[in-house]
CSV table of C-alpha atoms and ligand atoms in Angstrom, one decimal:
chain,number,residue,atom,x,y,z
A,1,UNK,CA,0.0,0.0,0.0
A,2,UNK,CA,2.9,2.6,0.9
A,3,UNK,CA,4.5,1.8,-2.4
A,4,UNK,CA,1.1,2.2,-4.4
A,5,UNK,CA,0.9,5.3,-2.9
A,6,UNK,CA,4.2,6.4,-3.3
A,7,UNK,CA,4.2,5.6,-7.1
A,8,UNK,CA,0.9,7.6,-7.4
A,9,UNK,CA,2.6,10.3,-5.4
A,10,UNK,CA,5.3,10.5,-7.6
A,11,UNK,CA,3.2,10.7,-10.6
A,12,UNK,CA,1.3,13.6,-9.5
A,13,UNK,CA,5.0,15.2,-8.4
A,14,UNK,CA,6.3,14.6,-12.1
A,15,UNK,CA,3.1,16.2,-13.9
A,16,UNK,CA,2.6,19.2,-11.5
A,17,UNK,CA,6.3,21.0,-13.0
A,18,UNK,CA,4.8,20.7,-16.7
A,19,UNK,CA,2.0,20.9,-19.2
A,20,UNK,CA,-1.0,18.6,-18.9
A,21,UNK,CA,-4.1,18.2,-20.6
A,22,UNK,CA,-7.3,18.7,-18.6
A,23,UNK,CA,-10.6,17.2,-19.2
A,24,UNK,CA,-14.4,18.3,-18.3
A,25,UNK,CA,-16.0,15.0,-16.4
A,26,UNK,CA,-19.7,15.4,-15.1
A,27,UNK,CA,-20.5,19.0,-14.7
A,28,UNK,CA,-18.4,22.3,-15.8
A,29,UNK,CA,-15.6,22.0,-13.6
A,30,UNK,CA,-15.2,18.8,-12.3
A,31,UNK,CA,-11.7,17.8,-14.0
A,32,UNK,CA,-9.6,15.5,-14.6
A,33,UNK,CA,-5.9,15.7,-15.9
A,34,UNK,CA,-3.4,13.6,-17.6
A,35,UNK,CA,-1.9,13.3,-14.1
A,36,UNK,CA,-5.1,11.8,-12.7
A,37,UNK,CA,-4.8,8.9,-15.2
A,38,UNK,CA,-1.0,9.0,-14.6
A,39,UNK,CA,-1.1,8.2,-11.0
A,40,UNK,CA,-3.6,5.9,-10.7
A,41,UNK,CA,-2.1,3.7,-13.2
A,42,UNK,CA,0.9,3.5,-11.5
A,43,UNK,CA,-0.9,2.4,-8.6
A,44,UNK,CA,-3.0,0.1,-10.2
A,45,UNK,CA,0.2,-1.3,-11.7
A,46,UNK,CA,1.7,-2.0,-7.9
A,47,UNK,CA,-1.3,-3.7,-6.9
A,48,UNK,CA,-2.1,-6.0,-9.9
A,49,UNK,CA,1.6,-7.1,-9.8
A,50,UNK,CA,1.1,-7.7,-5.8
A,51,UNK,CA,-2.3,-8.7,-5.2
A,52,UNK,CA,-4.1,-10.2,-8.4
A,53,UNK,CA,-6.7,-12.0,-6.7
A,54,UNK,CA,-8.1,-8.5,-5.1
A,55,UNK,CA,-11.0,-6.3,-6.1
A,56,UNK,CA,-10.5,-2.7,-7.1
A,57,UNK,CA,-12.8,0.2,-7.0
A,58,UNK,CA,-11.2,2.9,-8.4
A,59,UNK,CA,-12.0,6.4,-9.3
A,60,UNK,CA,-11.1,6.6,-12.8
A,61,UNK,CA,-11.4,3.1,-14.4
A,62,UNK,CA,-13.9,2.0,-12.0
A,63,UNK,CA,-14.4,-1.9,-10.6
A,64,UNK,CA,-12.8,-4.9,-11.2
A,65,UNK,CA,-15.3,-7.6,-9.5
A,66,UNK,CA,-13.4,-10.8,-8.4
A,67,UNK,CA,-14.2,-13.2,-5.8
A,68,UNK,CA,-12.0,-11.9,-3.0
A,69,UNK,CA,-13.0,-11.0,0.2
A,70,UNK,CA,-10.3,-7.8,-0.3
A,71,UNK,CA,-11.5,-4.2,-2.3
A,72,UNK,CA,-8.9,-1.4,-2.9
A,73,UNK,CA,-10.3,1.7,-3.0
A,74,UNK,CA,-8.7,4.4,-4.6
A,75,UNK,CA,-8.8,8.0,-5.6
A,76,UNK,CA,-5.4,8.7,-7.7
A,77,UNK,CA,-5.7,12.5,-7.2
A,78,UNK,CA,-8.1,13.9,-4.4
A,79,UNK,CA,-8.5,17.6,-4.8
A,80,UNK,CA,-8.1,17.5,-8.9
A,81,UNK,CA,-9.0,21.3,-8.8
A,82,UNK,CA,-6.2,22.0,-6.7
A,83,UNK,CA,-4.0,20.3,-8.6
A,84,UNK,CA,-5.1,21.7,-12.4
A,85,UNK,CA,-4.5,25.3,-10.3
A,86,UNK,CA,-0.9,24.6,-8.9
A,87,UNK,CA,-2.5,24.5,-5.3
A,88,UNK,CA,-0.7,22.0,-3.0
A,89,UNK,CA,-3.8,20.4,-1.2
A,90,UNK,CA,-3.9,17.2,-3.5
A,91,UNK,CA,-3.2,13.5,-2.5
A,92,UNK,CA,-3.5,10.1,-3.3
A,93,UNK,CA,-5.9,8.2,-1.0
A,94,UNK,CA,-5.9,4.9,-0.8
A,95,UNK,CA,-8.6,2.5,1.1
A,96,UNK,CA,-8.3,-1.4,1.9
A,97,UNK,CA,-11.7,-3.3,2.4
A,98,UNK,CA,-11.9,-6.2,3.7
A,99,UNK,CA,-15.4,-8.4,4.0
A,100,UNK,CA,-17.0,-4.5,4.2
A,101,UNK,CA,-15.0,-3.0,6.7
A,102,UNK,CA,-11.8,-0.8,5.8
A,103,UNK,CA,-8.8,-2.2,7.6
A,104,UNK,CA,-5.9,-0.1,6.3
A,105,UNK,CA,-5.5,3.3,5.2
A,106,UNK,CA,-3.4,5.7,3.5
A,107,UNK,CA,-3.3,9.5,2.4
A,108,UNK,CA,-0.2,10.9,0.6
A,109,UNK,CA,0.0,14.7,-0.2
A,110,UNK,CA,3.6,14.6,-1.9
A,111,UNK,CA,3.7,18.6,-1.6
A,112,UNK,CA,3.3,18.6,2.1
A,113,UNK,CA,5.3,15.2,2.8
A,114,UNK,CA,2.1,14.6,4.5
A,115,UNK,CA,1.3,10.7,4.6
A,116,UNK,CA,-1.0,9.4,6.8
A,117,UNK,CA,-2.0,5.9,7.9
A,118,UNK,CA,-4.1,3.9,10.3
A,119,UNK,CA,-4.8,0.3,10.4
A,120,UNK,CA,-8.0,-0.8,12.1
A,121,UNK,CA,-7.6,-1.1,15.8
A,122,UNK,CA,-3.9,-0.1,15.9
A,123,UNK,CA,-4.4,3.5,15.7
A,124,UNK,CA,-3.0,6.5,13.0
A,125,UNK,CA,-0.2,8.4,11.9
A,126,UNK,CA,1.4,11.2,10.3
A,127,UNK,CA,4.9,10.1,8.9
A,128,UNK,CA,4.7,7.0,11.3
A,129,UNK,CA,3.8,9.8,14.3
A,130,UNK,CA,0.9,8.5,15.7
A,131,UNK,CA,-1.9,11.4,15.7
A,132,UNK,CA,-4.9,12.7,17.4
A,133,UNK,CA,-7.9,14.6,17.1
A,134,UNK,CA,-8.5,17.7,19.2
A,135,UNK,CA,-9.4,18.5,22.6
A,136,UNK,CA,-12.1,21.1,21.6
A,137,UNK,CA,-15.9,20.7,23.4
A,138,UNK,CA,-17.9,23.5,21.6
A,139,UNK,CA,-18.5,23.8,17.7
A,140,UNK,CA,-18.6,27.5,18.9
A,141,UNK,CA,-14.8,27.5,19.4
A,142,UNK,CA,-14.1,25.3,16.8
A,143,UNK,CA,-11.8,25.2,13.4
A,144,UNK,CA,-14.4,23.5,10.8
A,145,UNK,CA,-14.2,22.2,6.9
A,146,UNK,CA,-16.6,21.5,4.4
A,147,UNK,CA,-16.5,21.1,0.8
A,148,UNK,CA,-19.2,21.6,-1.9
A,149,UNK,CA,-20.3,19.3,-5.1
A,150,UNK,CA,-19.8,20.3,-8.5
A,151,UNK,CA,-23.0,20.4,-9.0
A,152,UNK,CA,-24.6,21.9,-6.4
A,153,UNK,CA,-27.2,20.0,-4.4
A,154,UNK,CA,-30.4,22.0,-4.2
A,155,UNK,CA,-32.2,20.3,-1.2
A,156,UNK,CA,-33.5,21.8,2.2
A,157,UNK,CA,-30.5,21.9,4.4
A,158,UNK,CA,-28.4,22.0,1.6
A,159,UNK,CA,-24.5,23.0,1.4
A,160,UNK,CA,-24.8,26.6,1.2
A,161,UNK,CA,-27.5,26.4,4.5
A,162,UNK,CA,-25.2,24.8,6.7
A,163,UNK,CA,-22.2,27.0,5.9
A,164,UNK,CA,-24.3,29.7,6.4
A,165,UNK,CA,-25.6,28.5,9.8
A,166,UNK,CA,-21.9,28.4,11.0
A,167,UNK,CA,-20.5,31.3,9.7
A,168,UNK,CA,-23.3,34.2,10.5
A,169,UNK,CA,-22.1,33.0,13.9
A,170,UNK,CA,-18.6,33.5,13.2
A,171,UNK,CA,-17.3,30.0,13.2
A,172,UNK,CA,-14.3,29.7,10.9
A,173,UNK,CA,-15.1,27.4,8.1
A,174,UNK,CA,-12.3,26.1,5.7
A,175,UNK,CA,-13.2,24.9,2.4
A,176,UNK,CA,-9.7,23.0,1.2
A,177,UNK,CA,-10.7,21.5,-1.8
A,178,UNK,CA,-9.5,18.0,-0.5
A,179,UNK,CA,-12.1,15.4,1.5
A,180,UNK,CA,-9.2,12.9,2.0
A,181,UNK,CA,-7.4,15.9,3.4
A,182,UNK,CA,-10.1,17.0,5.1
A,183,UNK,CA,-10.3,13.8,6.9
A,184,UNK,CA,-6.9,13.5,7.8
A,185,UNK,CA,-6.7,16.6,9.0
A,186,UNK,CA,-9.6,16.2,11.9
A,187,UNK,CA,-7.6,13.0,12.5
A,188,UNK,CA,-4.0,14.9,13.3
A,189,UNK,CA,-6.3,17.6,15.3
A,190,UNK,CA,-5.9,21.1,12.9
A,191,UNK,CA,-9.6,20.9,12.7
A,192,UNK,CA,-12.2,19.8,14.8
A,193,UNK,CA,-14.7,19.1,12.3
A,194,UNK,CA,-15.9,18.5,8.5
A,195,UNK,CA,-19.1,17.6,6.8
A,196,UNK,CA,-20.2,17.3,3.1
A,197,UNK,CA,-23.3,16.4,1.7
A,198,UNK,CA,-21.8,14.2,-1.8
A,199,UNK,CA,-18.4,12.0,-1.2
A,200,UNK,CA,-18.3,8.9,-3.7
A,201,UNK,CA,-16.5,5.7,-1.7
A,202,UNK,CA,-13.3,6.7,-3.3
A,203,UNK,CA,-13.2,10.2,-1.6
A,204,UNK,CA,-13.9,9.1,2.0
A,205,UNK,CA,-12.4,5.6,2.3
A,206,UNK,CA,-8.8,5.9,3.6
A,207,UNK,CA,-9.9,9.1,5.6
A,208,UNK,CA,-13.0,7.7,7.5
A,209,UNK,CA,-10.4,4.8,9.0
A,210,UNK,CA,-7.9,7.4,9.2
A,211,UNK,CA,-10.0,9.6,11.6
A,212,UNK,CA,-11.5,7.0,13.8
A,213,UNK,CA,-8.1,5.7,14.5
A,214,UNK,CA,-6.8,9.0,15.6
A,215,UNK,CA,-9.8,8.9,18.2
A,216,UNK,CA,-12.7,10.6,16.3
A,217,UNK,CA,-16.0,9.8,15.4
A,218,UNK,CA,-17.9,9.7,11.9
A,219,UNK,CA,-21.4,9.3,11.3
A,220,UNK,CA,-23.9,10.2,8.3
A,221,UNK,CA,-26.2,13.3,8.7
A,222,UNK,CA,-28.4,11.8,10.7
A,223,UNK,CA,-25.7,10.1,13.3
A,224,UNK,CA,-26.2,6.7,12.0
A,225,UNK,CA,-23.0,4.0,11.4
A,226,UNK,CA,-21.0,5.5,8.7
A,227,UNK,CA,-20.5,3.6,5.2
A,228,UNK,CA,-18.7,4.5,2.4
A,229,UNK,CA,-21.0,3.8,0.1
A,230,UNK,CA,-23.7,6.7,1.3
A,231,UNK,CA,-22.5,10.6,0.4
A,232,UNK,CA,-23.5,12.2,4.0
A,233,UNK,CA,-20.8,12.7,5.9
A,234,UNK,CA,-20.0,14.2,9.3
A,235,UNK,CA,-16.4,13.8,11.1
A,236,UNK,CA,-15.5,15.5,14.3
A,237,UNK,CA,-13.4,15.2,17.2
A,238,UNK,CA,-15.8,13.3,18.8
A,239,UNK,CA,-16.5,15.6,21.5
A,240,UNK,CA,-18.7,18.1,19.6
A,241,UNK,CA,-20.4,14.9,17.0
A,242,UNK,CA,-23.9,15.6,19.0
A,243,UNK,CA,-23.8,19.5,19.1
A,244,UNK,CA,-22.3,19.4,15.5
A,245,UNK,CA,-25.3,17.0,14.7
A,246,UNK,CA,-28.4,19.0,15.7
A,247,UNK,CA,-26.8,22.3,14.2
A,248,UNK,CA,-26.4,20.6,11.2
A,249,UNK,CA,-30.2,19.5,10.9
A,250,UNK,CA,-30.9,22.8,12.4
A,251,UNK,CA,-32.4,21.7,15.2
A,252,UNK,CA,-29.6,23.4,17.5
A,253,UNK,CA,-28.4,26.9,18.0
A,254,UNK,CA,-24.9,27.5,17.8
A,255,UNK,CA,-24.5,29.1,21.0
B,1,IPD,C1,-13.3,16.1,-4.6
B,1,IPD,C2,-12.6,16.7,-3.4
B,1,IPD,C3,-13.4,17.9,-2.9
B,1,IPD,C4,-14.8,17.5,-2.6
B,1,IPD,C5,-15.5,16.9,-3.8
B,1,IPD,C6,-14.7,15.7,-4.3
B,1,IPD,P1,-11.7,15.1,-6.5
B,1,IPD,O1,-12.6,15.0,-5.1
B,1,IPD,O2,-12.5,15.7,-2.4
B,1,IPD,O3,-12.8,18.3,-1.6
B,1,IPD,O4,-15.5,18.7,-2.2
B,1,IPD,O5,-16.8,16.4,-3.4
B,1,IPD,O6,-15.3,15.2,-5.5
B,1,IPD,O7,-12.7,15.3,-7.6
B,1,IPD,O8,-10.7,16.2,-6.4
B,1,IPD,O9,-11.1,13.7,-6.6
B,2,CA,CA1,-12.0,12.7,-4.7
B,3,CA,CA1,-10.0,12.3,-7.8
């Protein structure tokens, strides 16, 4: 898995000092470059060679159904905006599944020498550091993150209502451009919190395990079990989950 994600790494490393084409996927700006393609072969390359038997679910070529218990899940470039602009919040993110649970993790931003990992019940780290999520108790007090779809999601309670709640009250409210990042970064404490309404399985895989290693909790909208395989997603330290819950569904004051 380190090796896969070095190899992507070093892909997205090689094509970020040149030219590359970019292409239009679903919606006007969700992109995807000639690095995207780059690094995930590369990784795909590592684990075919090492692990034939195993099913993939990957964000550019998709699935590869076989019968094993084991499903990588990967997302070659997470923060493909970022990238295509020269900003240096892009990673490779990298999920193991095993009979439906994820059981190893691992996020690599190259530009930060940032990698995280975390394999299920033995914790997570930050450059083989082990990390933890913050102390914080209030959402009032806390560093938040939240990321929008490319096409935006016109519901009741949608994106641009919940951001809103949060910052009329002041709250500080990054918007990265990176959910693995995102993840990883409520894991190693920076942040206290992040929700989204829309991840896909490759966005949110490696970060979910990632930040309940580290001592953190993450739950859909509506506080149920997380999966992978729903969009909602709320991660926090743990300490403000509830409070961050019922502001989320406005149902709560920030106060
Ligand atoms: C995106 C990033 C972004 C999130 C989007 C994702 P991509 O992934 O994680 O932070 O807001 O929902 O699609 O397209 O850069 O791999
Ligand atoms: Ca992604
Ligand atoms: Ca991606």
């Amino acid at each position: 898995m380190i090796a896969a994600a070095r190899a992507g790494a070093a892909e997205i490393l090689r094509y970020c000092n040149r030219d590359f084409a970019i292409h239009n996927k679903e919606g006007i700006n969700n992109l995807v470059t000639e690095a995207d393609f780059a690094a995930e072969k590369a990784i795909l390359g590592i684990i075919k060679e090492k692990f034939p038997a195993h099913q993939i679910l990957a964000e550019e070529s998709g699935e590869m159904i076989q019968d094993s218990t084991y499903k990588w899940i990967i997302d070659p470039i997470d923060g493909t905006v970022n990238f295509a602009h020269g900003i240096p919040l892009n990673c490779v993110s990298i999920g193991i599944e095993n009979k439906g649970e994820i059981i190893l993790a691992a996020v690599f931003n190259p530009h930060l020498n940032e990698f995280f990992m975390a394999e299920k019940g033995k914790g997570a780290t930050l450059n083989s550091r082990p990390i933890h999520v913050s102390e914080e108790k209030k959402a009032i007090h806390a560093c938040l993150v939240t990321g929008f779809p490319y096409i935006y999601i016109n519901e009741p309670n949608g994106p641009l209502e919940m951001f809103e709640r949060f910052v009329r009250k002041g709250v500080p409210v990054r918007r990265l451009g990176s959910a693995a990042i995102d993840l990883c970064w409520v894991a190693a404490g920076k942040l206290d919190g992040f929700f989204e309404h829309k991840l896909e399985p490759w966005d949110s895989a490696a970060g979910s395990l990632i930040v309940q290693e580290a001592g953190g909790k993450i739950t859909d909208f509506k506080g149920e079990n997380f999966s992978i395989y729903q969009h909602k997603v709320l991660a926090t330290n743990g300490h403000i989950h509830d409070e961050m819950l019922g502001i989320i569904n406005g149902q709560k004051d920030l106060q």
